[in-house]
Coordinates of C-alpha atoms in Angstrom, one line a residue:
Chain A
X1 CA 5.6 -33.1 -7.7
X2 CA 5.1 -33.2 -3.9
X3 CA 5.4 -30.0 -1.8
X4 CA 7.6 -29.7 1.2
X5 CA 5.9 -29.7 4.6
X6 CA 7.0 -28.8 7.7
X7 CA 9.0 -30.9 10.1
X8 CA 6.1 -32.3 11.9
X9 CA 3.7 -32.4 9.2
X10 CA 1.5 -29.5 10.8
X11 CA 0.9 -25.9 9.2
X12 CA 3.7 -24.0 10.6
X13 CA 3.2 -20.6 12.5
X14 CA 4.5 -18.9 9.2
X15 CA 3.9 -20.9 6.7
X16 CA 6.1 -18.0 4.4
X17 CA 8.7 -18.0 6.2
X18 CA 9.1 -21.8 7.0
X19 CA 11.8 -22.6 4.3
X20 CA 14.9 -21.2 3.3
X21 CA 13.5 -19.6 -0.1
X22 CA 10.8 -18.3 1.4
X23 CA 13.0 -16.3 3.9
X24 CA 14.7 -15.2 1.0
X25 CA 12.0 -14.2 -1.3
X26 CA 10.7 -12.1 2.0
X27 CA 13.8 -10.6 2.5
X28 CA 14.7 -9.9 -0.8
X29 CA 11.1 -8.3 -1.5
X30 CA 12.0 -6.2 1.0
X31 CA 15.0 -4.7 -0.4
X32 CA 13.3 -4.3 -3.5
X33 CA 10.7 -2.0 -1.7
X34 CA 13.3 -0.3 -0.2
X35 CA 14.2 0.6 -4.0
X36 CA 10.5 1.5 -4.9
X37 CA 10.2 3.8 -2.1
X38 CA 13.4 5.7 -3.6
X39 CA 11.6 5.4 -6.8
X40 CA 8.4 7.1 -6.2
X41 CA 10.5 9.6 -3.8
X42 CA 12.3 10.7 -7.1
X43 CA 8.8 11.1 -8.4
X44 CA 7.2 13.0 -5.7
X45 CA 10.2 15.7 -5.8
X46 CA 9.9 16.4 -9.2
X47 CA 6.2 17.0 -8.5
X48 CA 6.8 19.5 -5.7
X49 CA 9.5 21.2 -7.4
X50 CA 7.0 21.7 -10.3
X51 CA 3.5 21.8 -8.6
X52 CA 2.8 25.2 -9.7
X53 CA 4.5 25.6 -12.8
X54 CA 1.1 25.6 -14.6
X55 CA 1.6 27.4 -17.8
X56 CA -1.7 27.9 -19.8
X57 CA -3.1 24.6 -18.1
X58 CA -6.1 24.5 -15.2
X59 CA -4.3 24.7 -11.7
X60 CA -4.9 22.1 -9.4
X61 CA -7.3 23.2 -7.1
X62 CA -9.5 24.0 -10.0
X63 CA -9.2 20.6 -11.4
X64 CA -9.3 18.0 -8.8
X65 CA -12.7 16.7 -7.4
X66 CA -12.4 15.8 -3.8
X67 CA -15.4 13.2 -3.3
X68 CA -13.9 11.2 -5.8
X69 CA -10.2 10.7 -4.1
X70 CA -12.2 10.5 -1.1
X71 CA -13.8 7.3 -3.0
X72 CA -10.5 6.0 -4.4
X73 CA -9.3 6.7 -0.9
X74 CA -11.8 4.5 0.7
X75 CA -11.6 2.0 -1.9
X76 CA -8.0 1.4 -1.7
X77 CA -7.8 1.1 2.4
X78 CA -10.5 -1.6 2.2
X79 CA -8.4 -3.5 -0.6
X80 CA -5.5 -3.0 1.5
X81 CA -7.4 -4.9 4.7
X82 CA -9.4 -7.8 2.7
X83 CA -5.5 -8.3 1.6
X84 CA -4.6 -8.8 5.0
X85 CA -7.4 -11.0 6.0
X86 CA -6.1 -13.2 3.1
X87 CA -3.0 -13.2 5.1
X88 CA -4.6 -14.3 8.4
X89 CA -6.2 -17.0 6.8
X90 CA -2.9 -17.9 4.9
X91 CA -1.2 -18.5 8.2
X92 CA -4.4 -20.7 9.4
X93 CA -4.1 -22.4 6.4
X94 CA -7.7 -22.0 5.2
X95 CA -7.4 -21.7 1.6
X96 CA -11.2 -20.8 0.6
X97 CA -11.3 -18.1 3.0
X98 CA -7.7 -16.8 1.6
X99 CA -9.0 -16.7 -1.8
X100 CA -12.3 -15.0 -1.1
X101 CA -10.7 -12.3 0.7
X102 CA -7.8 -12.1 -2.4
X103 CA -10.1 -12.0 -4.9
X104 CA -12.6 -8.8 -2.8
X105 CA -8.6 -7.2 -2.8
X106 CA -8.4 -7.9 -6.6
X107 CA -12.0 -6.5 -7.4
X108 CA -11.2 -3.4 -5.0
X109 CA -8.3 -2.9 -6.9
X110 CA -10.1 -3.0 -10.6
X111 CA -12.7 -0.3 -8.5
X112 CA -9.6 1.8 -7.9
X113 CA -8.6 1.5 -11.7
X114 CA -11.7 2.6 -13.4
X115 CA -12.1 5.5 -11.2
X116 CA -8.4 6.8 -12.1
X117 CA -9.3 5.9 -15.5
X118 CA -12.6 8.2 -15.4
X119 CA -10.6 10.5 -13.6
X120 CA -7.9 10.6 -16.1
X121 CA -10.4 11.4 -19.2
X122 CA -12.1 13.9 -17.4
X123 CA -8.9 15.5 -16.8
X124 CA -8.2 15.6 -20.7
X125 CA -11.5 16.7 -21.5
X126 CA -10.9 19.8 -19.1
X127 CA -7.6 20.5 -20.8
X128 CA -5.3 18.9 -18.8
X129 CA -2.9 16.5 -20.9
X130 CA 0.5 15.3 -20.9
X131 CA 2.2 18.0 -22.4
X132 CA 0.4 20.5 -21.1
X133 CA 2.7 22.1 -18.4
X134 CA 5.1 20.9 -16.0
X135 CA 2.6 20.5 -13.7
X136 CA 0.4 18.1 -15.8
X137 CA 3.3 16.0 -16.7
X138 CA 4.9 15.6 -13.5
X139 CA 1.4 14.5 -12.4
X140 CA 0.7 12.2 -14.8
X141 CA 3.9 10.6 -14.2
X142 CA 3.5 10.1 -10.6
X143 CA 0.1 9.2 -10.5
X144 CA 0.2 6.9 -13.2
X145 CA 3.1 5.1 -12.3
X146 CA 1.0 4.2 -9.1
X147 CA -1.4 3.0 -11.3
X148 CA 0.6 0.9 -13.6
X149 CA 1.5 -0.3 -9.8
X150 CA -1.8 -1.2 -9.4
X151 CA -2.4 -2.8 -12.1
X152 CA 0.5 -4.7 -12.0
X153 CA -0.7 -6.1 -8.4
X154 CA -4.3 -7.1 -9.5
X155 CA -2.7 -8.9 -12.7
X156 CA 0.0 -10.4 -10.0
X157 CA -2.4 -11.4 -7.2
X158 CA -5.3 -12.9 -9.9
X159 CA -2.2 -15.3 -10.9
X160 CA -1.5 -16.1 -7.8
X161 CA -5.4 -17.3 -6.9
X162 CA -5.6 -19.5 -10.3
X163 CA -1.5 -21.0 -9.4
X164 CA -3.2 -21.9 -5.0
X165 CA -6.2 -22.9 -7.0
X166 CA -4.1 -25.7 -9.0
X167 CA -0.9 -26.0 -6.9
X168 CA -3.0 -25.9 -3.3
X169 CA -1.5 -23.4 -0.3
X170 CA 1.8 -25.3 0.5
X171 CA 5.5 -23.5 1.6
X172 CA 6.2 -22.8 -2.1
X173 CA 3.0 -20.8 -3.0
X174 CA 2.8 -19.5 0.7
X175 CA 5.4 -17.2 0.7
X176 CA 4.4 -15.9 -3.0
X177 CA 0.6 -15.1 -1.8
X178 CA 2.4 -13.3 1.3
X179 CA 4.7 -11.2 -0.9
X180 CA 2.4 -9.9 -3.2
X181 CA 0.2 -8.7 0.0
X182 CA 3.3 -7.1 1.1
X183 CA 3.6 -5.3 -2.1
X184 CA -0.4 -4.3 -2.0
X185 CA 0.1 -2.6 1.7
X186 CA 3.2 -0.9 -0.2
X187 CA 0.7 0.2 -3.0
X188 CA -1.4 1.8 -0.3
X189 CA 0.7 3.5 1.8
X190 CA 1.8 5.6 -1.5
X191 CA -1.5 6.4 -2.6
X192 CA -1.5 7.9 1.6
X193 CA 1.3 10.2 0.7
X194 CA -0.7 10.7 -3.4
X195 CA -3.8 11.8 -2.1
X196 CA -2.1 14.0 0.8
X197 CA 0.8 15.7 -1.5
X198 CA -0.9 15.8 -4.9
X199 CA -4.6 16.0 -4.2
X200 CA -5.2 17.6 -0.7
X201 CA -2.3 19.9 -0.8
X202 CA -2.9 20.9 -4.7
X203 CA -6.5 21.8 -3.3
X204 CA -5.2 24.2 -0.6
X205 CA -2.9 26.0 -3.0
Chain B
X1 CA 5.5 -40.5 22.2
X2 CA 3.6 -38.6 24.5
X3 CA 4.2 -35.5 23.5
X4 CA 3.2 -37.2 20.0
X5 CA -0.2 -37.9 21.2
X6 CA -0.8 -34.5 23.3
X7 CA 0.0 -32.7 19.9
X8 CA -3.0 -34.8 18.1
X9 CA -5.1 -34.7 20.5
X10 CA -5.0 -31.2 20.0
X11 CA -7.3 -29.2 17.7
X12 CA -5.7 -28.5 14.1
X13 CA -4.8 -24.9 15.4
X14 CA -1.5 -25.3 18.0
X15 CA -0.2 -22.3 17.6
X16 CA -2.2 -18.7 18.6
X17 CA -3.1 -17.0 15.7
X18 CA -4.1 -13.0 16.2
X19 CA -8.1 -12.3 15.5
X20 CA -9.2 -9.6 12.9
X21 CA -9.8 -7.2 15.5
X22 CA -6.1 -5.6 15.7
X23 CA -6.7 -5.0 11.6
X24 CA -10.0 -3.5 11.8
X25 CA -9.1 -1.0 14.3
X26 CA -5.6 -0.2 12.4
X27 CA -8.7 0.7 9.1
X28 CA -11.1 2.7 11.2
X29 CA -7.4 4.5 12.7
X30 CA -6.4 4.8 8.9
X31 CA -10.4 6.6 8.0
X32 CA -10.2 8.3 10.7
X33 CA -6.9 10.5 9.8
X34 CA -8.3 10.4 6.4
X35 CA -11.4 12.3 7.2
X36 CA -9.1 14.7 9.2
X37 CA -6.8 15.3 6.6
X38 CA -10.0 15.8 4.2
X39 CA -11.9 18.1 6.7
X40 CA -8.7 20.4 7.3
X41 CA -8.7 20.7 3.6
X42 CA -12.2 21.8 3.9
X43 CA -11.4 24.6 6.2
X44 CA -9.1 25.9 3.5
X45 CA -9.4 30.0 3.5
X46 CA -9.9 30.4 7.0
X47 CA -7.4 28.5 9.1
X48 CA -3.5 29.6 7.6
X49 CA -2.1 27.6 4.7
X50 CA 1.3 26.4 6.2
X51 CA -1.2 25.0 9.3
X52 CA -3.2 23.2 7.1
X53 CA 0.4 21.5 5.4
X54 CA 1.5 20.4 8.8
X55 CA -1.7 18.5 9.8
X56 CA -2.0 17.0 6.0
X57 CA 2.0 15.3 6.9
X58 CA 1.7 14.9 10.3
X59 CA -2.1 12.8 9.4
X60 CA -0.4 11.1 6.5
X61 CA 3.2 9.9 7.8
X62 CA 0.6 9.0 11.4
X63 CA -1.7 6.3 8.6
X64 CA 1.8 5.5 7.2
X65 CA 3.4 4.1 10.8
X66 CA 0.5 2.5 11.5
X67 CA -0.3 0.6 8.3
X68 CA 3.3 -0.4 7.8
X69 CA 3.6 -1.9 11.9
X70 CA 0.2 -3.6 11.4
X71 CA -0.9 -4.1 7.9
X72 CA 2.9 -4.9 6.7
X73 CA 3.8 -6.7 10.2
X74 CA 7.1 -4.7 10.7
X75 CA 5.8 -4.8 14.6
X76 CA 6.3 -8.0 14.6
X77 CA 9.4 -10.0 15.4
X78 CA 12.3 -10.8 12.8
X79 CA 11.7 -7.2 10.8
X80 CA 15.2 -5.7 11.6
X81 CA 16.4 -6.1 8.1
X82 CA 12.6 -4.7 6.7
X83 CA 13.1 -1.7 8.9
X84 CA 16.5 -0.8 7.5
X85 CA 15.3 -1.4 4.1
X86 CA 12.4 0.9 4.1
X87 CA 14.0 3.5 6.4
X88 CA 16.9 3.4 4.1
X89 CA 14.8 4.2 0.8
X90 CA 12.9 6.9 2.9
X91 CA 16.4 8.6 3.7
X92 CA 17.1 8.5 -0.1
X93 CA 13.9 9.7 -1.2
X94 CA 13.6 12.6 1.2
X95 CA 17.2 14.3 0.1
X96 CA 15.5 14.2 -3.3
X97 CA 12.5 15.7 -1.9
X98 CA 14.7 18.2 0.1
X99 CA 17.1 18.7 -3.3
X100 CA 14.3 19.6 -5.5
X101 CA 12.2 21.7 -3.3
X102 CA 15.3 23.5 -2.3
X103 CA 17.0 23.9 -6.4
X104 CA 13.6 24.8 -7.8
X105 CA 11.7 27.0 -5.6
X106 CA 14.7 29.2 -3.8
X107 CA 17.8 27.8 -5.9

């Protein structure tokens, strides 16, 4: 099965957007983040409506450590500019540079994981479960569901390096690798509006 | 045909392509509003509470513009439709922000 190239058989500026699906699958991504951004929106309002609503639970400035978010924090900005790096290299169709720089995003990401995994079970430890309060679950639910985001993106993009690895970068894997770095800035920017809302604010009071 | 032969006489690389350096600044932009937002935190006690709010949004939605112009290319050319999209589902989910807020805390 032969992949399509471009006109005159040279890389083209980019390489994503070079056929008509690829426009498409941009474009339609697109929209779908549009949704997400609702999504988590929802999210976020039920967490500030119910922030303080505490009950018997810890409150959040007692429970959140700052030097950790700080190294999620850090963590997840460098994931989020090896990923564009890979998408640099995408449009100068290097391929082994591309995949190095996918897979540092893919093993920033699994950083991120196990440090909201630790964070997580030290949470319970200190009393701080699902059902505890409103507070607990609302915060579960948003921060969670950005990790299930995560997780799903490190899943997605580690397919996506074994599929370039067999298939080779052409105009149908292109505009899949550029997609899923779309969705991985997308993954970043909420965790900028997580650790600002949830974390630093819940610390002030 | 001449043309034809200018373009292969070329190096593989016709078109410009933009360096890394544009990224890296947009990362040390994106710590450097991190450590803000972290350090007003730190001041917590002494400088008033509602202060300390505004910097924490103003710092986040600031990392936000940039990272989504430069990291998620919506400078560039060609991201009309993007823009719409995003600003759309940032209408929607600030009226739910708004809603809630509003119903819970002084409904």
């Amino acid at each position: 099965m032969s992949a399509p190239v471009h006109a005159d058989g040279q890389w083209p500026h980019e390489p994503e957007k070079a056929t008509l699906e690829g426009r498409n699958k941009v474009l339609g991504f697109w929209l779908f983040l549009g949704g997400e951004a609702v999504l988590f929106g929802t999210l976020f309002a039920t967490f500030l409506a119910l922030r303080n609503s505490i009950g018997d639970g810890p409150a959040a400035s007692e429970l959140f450590k700052l030097p950790m978010i700080a190294a999620a924090t850090i963590i997840l900005l460098a994931s989020s500019l090896t990923s564009v790096f890979a998408v640099q290299a995408l449009h100068q169709n290097r391929v082994k540079s591309m995949i190095q720089w996918l897979i540092a995003t893919v093993v920033l990401g699994f950083a991120f994981l196990g440090l909201e995994i630790y964070e997580f079970v030290e949470y319970v430890h200190e009393g701080h479960t699902f059902t505890t309060s409103a507070f607990s679950t609302a915060f579960y639910t948003l921060v969670g569901f950005h990790g299930a985001h995560v997780l799903f993106g490190v899943v997605w993009i580690t397919i996506l390096i074994v599929q370039v690895q067999k298939k080779g970068l052409n105009l149908v894997t292109a505009p899949k690798v550029y997609v899923s770095a779309i969705y991985w800035h997308f993954i970043d920017v909420v965790w900028v509006f997580i650790f600002t809302v949830v974390y630093l604010m819940g610390k002030v009071g | 045909m001449a043309a034809q032969q200018a373009a292969s006489d070329q190096s593989k690389r016709r078109h410009k392509h933009e360096g890394p350096q544009k990224h890296i600044v947009a990362f040390i932009f994106s710590i450097v509003l991190t450590l803000i937002a972290f350090a007003a935190v730190g001041s917590a006690g002494e400088v008033n509470t509602t202060f300390i709010y505004i910097i924490l949004m103003v710092m986040a939605i600031l990392q936000v513009v940039i990272q989504m112009a430069y990291w998620m290319h919506m400078k560039d050319k060609g991201h009309m439709l993007p823009i719409v999209f995003m600003f759309g589902g940032a209408i929607v989910a600030l009226t739910c922000i708004v809603m809630a807020v509003y119903w819970v805390w002084w409904g």
